[in-house]
PDB file of C-alpha atoms in Angstrom:
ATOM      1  CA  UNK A 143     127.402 101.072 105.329  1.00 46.00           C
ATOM      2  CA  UNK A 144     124.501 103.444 105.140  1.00 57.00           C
ATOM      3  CA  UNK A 145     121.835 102.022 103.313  1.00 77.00           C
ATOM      4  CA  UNK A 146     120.638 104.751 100.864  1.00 90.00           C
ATOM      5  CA  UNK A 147     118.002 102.436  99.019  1.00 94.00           C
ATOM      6  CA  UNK A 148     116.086 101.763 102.111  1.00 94.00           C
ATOM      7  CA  UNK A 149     113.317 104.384 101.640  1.00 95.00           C
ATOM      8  CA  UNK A 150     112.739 103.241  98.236  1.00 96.00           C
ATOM      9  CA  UNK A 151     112.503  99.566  99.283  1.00 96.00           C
ATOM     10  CA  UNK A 152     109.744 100.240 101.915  1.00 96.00           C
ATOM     11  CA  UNK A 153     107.968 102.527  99.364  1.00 97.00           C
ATOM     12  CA  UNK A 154     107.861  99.972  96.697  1.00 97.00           C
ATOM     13  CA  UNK A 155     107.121  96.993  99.041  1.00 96.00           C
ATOM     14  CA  UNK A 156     104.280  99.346 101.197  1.00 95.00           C
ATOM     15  CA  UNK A 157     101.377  97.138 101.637  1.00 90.00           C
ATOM     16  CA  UNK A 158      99.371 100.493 101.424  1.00 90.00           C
ATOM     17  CA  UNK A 159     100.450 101.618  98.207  1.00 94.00           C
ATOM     18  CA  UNK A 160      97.040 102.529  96.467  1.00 94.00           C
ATOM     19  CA  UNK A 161      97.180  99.995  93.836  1.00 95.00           C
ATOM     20  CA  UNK A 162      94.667  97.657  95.058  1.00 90.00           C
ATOM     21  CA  UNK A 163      96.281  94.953  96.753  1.00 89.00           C
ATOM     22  CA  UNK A 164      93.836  95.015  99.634  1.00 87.00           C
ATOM     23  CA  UNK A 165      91.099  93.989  97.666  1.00 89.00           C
ATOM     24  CA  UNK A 166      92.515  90.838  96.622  1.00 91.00           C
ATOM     25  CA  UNK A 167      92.524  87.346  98.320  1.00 93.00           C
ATOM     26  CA  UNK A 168      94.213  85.141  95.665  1.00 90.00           C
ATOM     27  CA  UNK A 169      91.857  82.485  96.324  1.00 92.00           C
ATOM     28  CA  UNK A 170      92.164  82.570 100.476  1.00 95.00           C
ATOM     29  CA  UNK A 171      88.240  83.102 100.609  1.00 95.00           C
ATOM     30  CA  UNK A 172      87.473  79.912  98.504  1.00 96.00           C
ATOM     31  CA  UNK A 173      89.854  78.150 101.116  1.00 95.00           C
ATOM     32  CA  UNK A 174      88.083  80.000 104.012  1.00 96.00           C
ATOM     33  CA  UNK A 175      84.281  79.196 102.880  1.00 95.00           C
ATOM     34  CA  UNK A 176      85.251  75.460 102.056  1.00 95.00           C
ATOM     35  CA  UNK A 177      86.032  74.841 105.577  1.00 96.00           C
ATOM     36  CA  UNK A 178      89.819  74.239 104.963  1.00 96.00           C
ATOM     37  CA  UNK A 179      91.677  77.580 106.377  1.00 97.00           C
ATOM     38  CA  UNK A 180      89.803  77.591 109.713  1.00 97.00           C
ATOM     39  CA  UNK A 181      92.205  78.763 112.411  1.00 97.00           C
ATOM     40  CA  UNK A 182      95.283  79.857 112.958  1.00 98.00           C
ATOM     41  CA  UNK A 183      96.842  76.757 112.128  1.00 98.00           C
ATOM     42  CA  UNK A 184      95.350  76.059 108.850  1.00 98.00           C
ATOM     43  CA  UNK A 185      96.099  79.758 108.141  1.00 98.00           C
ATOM     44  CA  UNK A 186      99.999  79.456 108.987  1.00 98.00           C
ATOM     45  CA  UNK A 187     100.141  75.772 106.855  1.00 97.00           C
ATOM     46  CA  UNK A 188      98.253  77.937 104.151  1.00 96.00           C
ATOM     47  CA  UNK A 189     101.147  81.254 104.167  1.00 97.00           C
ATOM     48  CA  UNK A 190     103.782  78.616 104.404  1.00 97.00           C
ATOM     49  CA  UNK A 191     102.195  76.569 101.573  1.00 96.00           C
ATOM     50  CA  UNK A 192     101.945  79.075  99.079  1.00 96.00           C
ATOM     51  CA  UNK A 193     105.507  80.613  99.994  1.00 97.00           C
ATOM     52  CA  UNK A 194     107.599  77.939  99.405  1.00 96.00           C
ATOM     53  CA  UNK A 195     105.454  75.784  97.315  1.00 95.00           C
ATOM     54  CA  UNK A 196     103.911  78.654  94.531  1.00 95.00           C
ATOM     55  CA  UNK A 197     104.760  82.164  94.825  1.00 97.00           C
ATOM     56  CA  UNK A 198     108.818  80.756  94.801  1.00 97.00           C
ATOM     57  CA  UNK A 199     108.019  79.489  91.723  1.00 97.00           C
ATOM     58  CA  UNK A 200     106.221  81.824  90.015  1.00 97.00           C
ATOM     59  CA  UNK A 201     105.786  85.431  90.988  1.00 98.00           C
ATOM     60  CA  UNK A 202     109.158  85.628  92.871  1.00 98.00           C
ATOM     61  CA  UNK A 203     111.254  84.017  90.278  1.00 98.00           C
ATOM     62  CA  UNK A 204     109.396  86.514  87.750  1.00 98.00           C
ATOM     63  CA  UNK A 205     110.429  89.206  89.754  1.00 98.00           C
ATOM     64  CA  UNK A 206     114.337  87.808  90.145  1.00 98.00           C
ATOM     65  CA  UNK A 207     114.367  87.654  86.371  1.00 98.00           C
ATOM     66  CA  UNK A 208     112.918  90.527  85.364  1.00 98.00           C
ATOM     67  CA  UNK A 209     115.382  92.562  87.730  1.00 98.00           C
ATOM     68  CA  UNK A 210     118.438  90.495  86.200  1.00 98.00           C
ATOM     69  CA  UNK A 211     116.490  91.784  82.688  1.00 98.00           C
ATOM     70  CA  UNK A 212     116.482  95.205  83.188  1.00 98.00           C
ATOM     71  CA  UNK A 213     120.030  95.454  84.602  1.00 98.00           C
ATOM     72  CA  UNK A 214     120.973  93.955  81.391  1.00 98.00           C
ATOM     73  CA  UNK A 215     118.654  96.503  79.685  1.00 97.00           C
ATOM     74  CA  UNK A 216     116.761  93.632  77.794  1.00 98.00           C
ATOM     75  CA  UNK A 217     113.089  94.339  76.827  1.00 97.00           C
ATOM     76  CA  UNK A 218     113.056  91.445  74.896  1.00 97.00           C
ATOM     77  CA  UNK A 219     113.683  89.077  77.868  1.00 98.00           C
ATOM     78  CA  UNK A 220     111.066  91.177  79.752  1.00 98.00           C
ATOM     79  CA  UNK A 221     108.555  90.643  76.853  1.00 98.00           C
ATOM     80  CA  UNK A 222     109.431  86.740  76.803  1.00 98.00           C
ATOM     81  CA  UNK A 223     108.788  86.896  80.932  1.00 98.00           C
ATOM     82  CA  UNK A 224     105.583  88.361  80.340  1.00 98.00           C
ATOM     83  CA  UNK A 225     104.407  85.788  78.128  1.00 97.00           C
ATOM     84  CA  UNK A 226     105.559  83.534  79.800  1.00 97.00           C
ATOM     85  CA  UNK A 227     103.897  84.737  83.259  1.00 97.00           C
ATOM     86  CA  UNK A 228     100.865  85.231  81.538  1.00 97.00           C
ATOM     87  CA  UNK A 229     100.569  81.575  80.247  1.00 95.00           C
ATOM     88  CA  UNK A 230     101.184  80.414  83.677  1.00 95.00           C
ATOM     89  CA  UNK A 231      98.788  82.487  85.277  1.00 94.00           C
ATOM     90  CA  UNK A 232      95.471  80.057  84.480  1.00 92.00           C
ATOM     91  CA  UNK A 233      92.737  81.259  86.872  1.00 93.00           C
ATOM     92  CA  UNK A 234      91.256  84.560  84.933  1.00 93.00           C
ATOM     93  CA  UNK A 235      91.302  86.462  88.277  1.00 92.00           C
ATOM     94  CA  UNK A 236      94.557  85.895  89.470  1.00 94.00           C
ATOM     95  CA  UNK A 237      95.538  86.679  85.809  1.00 95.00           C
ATOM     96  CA  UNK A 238      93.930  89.951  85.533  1.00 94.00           C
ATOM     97  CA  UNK A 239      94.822  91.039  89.414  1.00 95.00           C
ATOM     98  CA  UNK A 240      98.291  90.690  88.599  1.00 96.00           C
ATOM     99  CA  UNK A 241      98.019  93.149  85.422  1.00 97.00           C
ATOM    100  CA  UNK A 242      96.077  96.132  87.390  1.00 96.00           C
ATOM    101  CA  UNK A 243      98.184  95.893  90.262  1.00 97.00           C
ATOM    102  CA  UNK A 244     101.526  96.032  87.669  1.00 97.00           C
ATOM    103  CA  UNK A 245      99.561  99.075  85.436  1.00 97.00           C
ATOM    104  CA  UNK A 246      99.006 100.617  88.984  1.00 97.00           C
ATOM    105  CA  UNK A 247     102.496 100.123  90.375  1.00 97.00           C
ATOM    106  CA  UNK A 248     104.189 101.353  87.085  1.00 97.00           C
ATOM    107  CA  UNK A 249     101.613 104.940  87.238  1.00 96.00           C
ATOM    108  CA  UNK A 250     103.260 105.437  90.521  1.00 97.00           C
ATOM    109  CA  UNK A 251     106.701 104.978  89.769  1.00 97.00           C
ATOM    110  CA  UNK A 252     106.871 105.895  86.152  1.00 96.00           C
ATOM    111  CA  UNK A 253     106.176 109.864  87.254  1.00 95.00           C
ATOM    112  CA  UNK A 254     109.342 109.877  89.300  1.00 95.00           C
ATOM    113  CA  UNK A 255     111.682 107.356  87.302  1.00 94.00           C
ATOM    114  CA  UNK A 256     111.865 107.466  83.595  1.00 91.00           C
ATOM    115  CA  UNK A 257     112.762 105.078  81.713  1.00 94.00           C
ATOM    116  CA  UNK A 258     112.658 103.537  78.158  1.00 96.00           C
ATOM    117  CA  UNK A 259     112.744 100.290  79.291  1.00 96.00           C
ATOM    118  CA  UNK A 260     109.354 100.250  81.122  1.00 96.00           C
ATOM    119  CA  UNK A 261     107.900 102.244  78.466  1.00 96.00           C
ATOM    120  CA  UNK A 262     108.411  99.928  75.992  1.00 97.00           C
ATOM    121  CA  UNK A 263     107.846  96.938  77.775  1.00 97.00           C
ATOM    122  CA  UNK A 264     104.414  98.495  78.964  1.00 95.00           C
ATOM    123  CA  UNK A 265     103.718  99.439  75.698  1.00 96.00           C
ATOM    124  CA  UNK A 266     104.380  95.802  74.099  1.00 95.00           C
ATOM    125  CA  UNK A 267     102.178  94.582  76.842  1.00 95.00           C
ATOM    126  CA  UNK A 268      99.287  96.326  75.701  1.00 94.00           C
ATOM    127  CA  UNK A 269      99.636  98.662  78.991  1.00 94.00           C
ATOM    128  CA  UNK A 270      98.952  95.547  81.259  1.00 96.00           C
ATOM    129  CA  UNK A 271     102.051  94.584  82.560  1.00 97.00           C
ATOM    130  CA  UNK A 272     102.266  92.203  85.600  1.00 98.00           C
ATOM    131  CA  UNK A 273     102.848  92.665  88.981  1.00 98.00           C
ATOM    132  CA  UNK A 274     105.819  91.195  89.889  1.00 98.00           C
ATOM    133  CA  UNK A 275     107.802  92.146  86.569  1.00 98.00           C
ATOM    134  CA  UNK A 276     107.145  95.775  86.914  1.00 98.00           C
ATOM    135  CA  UNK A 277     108.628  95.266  90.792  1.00 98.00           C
ATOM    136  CA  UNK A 278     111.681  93.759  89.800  1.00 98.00           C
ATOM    137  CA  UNK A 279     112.225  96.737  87.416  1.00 98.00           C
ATOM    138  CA  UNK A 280     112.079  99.387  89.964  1.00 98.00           C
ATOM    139  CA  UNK A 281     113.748  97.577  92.233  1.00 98.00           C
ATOM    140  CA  UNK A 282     116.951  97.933  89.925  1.00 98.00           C
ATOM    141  CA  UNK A 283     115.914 101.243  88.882  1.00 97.00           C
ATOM    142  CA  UNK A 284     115.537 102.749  92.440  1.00 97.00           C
ATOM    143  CA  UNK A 285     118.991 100.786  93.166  1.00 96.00           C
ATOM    144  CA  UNK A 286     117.769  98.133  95.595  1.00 97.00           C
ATOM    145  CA  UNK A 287     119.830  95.243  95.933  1.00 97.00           C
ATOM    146  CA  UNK A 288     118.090  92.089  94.421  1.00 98.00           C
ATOM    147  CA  UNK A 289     118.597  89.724  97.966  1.00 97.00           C
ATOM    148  CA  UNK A 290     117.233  93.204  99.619  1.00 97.00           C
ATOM    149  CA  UNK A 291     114.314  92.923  96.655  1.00 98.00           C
ATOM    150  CA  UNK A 292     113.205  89.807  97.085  1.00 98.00           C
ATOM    151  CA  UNK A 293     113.153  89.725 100.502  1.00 98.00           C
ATOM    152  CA  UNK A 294     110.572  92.535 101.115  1.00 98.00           C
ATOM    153  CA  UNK A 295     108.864  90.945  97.840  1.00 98.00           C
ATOM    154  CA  UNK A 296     108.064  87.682 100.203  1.00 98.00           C
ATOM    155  CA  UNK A 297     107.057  89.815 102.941  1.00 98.00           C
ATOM    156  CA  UNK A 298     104.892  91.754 101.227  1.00 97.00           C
ATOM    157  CA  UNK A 299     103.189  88.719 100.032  1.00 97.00           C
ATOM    158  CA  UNK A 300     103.235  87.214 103.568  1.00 97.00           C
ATOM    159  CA  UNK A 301     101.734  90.161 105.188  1.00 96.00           C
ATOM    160  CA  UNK A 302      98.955  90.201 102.492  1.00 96.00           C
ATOM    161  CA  UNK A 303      98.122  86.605 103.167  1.00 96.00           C
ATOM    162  CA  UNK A 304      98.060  87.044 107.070  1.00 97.00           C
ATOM    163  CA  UNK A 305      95.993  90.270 106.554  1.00 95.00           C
ATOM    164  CA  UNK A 306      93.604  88.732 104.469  1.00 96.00           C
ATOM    165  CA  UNK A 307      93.368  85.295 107.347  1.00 97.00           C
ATOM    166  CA  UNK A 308      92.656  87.404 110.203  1.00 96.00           C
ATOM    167  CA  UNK A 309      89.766  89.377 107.988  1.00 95.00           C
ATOM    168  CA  UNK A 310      88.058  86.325 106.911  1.00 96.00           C
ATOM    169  CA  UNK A 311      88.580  83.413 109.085  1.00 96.00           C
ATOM    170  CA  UNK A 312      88.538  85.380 111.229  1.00 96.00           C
ATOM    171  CA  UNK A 313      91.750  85.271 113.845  1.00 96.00           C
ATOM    172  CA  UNK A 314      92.742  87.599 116.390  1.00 95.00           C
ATOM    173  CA  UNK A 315      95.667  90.193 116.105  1.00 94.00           C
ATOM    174  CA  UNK A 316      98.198  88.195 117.680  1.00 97.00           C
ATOM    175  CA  UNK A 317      97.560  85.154 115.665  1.00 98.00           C
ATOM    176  CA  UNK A 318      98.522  87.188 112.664  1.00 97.00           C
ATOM    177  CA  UNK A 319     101.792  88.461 114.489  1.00 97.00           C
ATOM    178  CA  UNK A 320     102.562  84.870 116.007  1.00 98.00           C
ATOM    179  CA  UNK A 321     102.216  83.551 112.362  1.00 98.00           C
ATOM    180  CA  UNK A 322     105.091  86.758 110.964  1.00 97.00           C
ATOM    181  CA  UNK A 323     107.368  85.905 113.310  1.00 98.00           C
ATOM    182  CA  UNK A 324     107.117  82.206 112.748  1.00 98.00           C
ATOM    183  CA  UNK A 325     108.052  82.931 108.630  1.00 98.00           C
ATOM    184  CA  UNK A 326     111.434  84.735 109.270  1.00 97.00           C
ATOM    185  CA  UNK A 327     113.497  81.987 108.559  1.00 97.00           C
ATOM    186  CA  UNK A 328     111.536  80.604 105.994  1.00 98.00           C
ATOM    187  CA  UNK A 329     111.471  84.018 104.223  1.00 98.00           C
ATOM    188  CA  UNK A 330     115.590  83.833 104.179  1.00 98.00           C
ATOM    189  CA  UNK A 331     115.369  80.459 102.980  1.00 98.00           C
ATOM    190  CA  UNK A 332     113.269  81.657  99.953  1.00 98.00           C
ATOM    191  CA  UNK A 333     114.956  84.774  99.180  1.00 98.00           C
ATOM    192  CA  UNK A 334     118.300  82.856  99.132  1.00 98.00           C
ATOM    193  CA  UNK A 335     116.740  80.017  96.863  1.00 98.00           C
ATOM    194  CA  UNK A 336     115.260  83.214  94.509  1.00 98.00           C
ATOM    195  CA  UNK A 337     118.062  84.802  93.502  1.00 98.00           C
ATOM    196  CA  UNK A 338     119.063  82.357  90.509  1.00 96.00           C
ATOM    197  CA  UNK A 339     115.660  80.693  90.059  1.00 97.00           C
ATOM    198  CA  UNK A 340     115.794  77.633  87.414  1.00 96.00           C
ATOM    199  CA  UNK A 341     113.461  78.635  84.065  1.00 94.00           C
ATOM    200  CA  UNK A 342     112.484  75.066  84.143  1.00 95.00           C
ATOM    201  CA  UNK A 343     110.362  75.304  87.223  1.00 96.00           C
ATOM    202  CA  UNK A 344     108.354  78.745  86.747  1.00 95.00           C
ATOM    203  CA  UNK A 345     105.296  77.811  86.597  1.00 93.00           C
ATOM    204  CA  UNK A 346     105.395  74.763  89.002  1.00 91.00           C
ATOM    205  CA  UNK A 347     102.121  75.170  91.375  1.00 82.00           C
ATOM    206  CA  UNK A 348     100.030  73.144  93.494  1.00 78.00           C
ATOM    207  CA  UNK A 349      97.026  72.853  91.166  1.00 86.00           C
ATOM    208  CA  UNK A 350      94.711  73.729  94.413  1.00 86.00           C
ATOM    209  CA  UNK A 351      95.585  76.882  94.218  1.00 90.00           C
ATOM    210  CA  UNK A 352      94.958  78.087  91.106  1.00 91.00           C
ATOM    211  CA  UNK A 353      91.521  75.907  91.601  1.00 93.00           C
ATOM    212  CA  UNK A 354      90.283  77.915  94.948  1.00 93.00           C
ATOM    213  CA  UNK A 355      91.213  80.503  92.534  1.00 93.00           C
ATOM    214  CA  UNK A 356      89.257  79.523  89.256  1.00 93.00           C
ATOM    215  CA  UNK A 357      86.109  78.357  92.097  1.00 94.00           C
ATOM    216  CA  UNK A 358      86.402  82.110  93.699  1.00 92.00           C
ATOM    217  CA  UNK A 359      84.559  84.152  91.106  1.00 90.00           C
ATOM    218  CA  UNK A 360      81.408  81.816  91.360  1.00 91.00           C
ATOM    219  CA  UNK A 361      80.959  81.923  95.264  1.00 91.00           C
ATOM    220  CA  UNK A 362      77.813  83.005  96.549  1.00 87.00           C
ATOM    221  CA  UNK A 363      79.279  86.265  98.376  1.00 88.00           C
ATOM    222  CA  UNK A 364      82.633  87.771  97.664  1.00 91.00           C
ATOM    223  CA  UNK A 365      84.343  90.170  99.755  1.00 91.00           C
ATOM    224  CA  UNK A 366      87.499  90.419  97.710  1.00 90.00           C
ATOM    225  CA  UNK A 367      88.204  90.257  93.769  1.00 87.00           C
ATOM    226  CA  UNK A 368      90.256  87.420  93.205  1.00 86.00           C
TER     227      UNK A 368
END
């Protein structure tokens, strides 16, 4: 079966969509100057840490809801999801990343696919909506299977992560690769765990995280935002 939603999956998953993904770290360089990510081990145990142990939990299962929500046309549940993602988003940084990048996404997209849904659930987000809501939308509105979704959704993240440990530990090229194709499986296992996520566990994080993250905006030198 000829899969017509593939250009719009790579489009919406491209790492170099201009929205400013690049310039964010989600705490990695507080990990990095602390001495704990250090090599290419450290950097794989870090990907696979905050895979299966954060982003499942939060940003993912945001972004499996709020595609359920708009195929259901429900603002409201969209509105409650950004509350609630907001609230669970602590660290200011991370907070505020995940807004731009979601205003940026939604400027793309919004030129090319109309829709009253994202207009009004921009617009009762004061124009900041997050991230990984605003993906889950277009995902449904450019008619890309959820599994399909969610799957380039961990990627993306992945690839950010590995980007980001070859920059600033620093690693060579093929460390980066060797750590990709070692999170295949993993990355089926999470997509397959995503597509129902329980409401009870958004939110559940290991609290180091979100501490590199709150430490990152007092380090001496910064190369990326967050």
């Amino acid at each position: 079966m000829e899969q017509h939603y593939l250009g719009s999956l790579l489009h919406l998953a491209d790492s170099t969509l201009p929205i400013g993904g690049y310039t964010h770290s989600a705490g990695l360089e507080t990990f990095v100057q602390q001495g704990l990510v250090n090599s290419a081990a450290t950097a794989a145990t870090f990907v696979r840490n905050m895979l299966q142990n954060n982003i499942r939990y939060n940003d993912a299962a945001f972004m499996s809801l709020a595609y359920t929500a708009a195929t259901q046309n429900n603002v409201n549940e969209l509105l409650e999801l950004h509350h609630l993602c907001t609230a669970v988003k602590a660290p200011r940084e991370l907070r505020e990343a995940s807004q731009k990048l979601g205003a940026r996404l939604t400027r793309i997209f919004s030129r090319r696919y109309t829709s009253d849904l994202v207009t009004q659930y921009e617009t009762a987000a004061g124009n900041s909506p997050h991230y990984c809501l605003v993906f889950g939308i277009y995902a449904h509105l450019t008619g890309i299977p959820l599994s399909s979704a969610l799957y380039a959704f961990y990627y993306n993240a992945a690839m950010g992560m590995v980007t980001n440990c070859v920059k600033l530990v620093p690693l060579g090229q093929m460390d980066g690769q060797d750590i990709i194709f070692d999170l295949q499986h993993l990355l089926k296992e999470l997509t397959a765990v995503t597509i129902q996520p329980d409401r009870s566990l958004l939110g559940l994080c290991n609290a180091a995280f979100d501490i590199r993250s709150m430490q990152h905006e007092r380090l001496y030198s910064r190369l990326y935002m967050s």
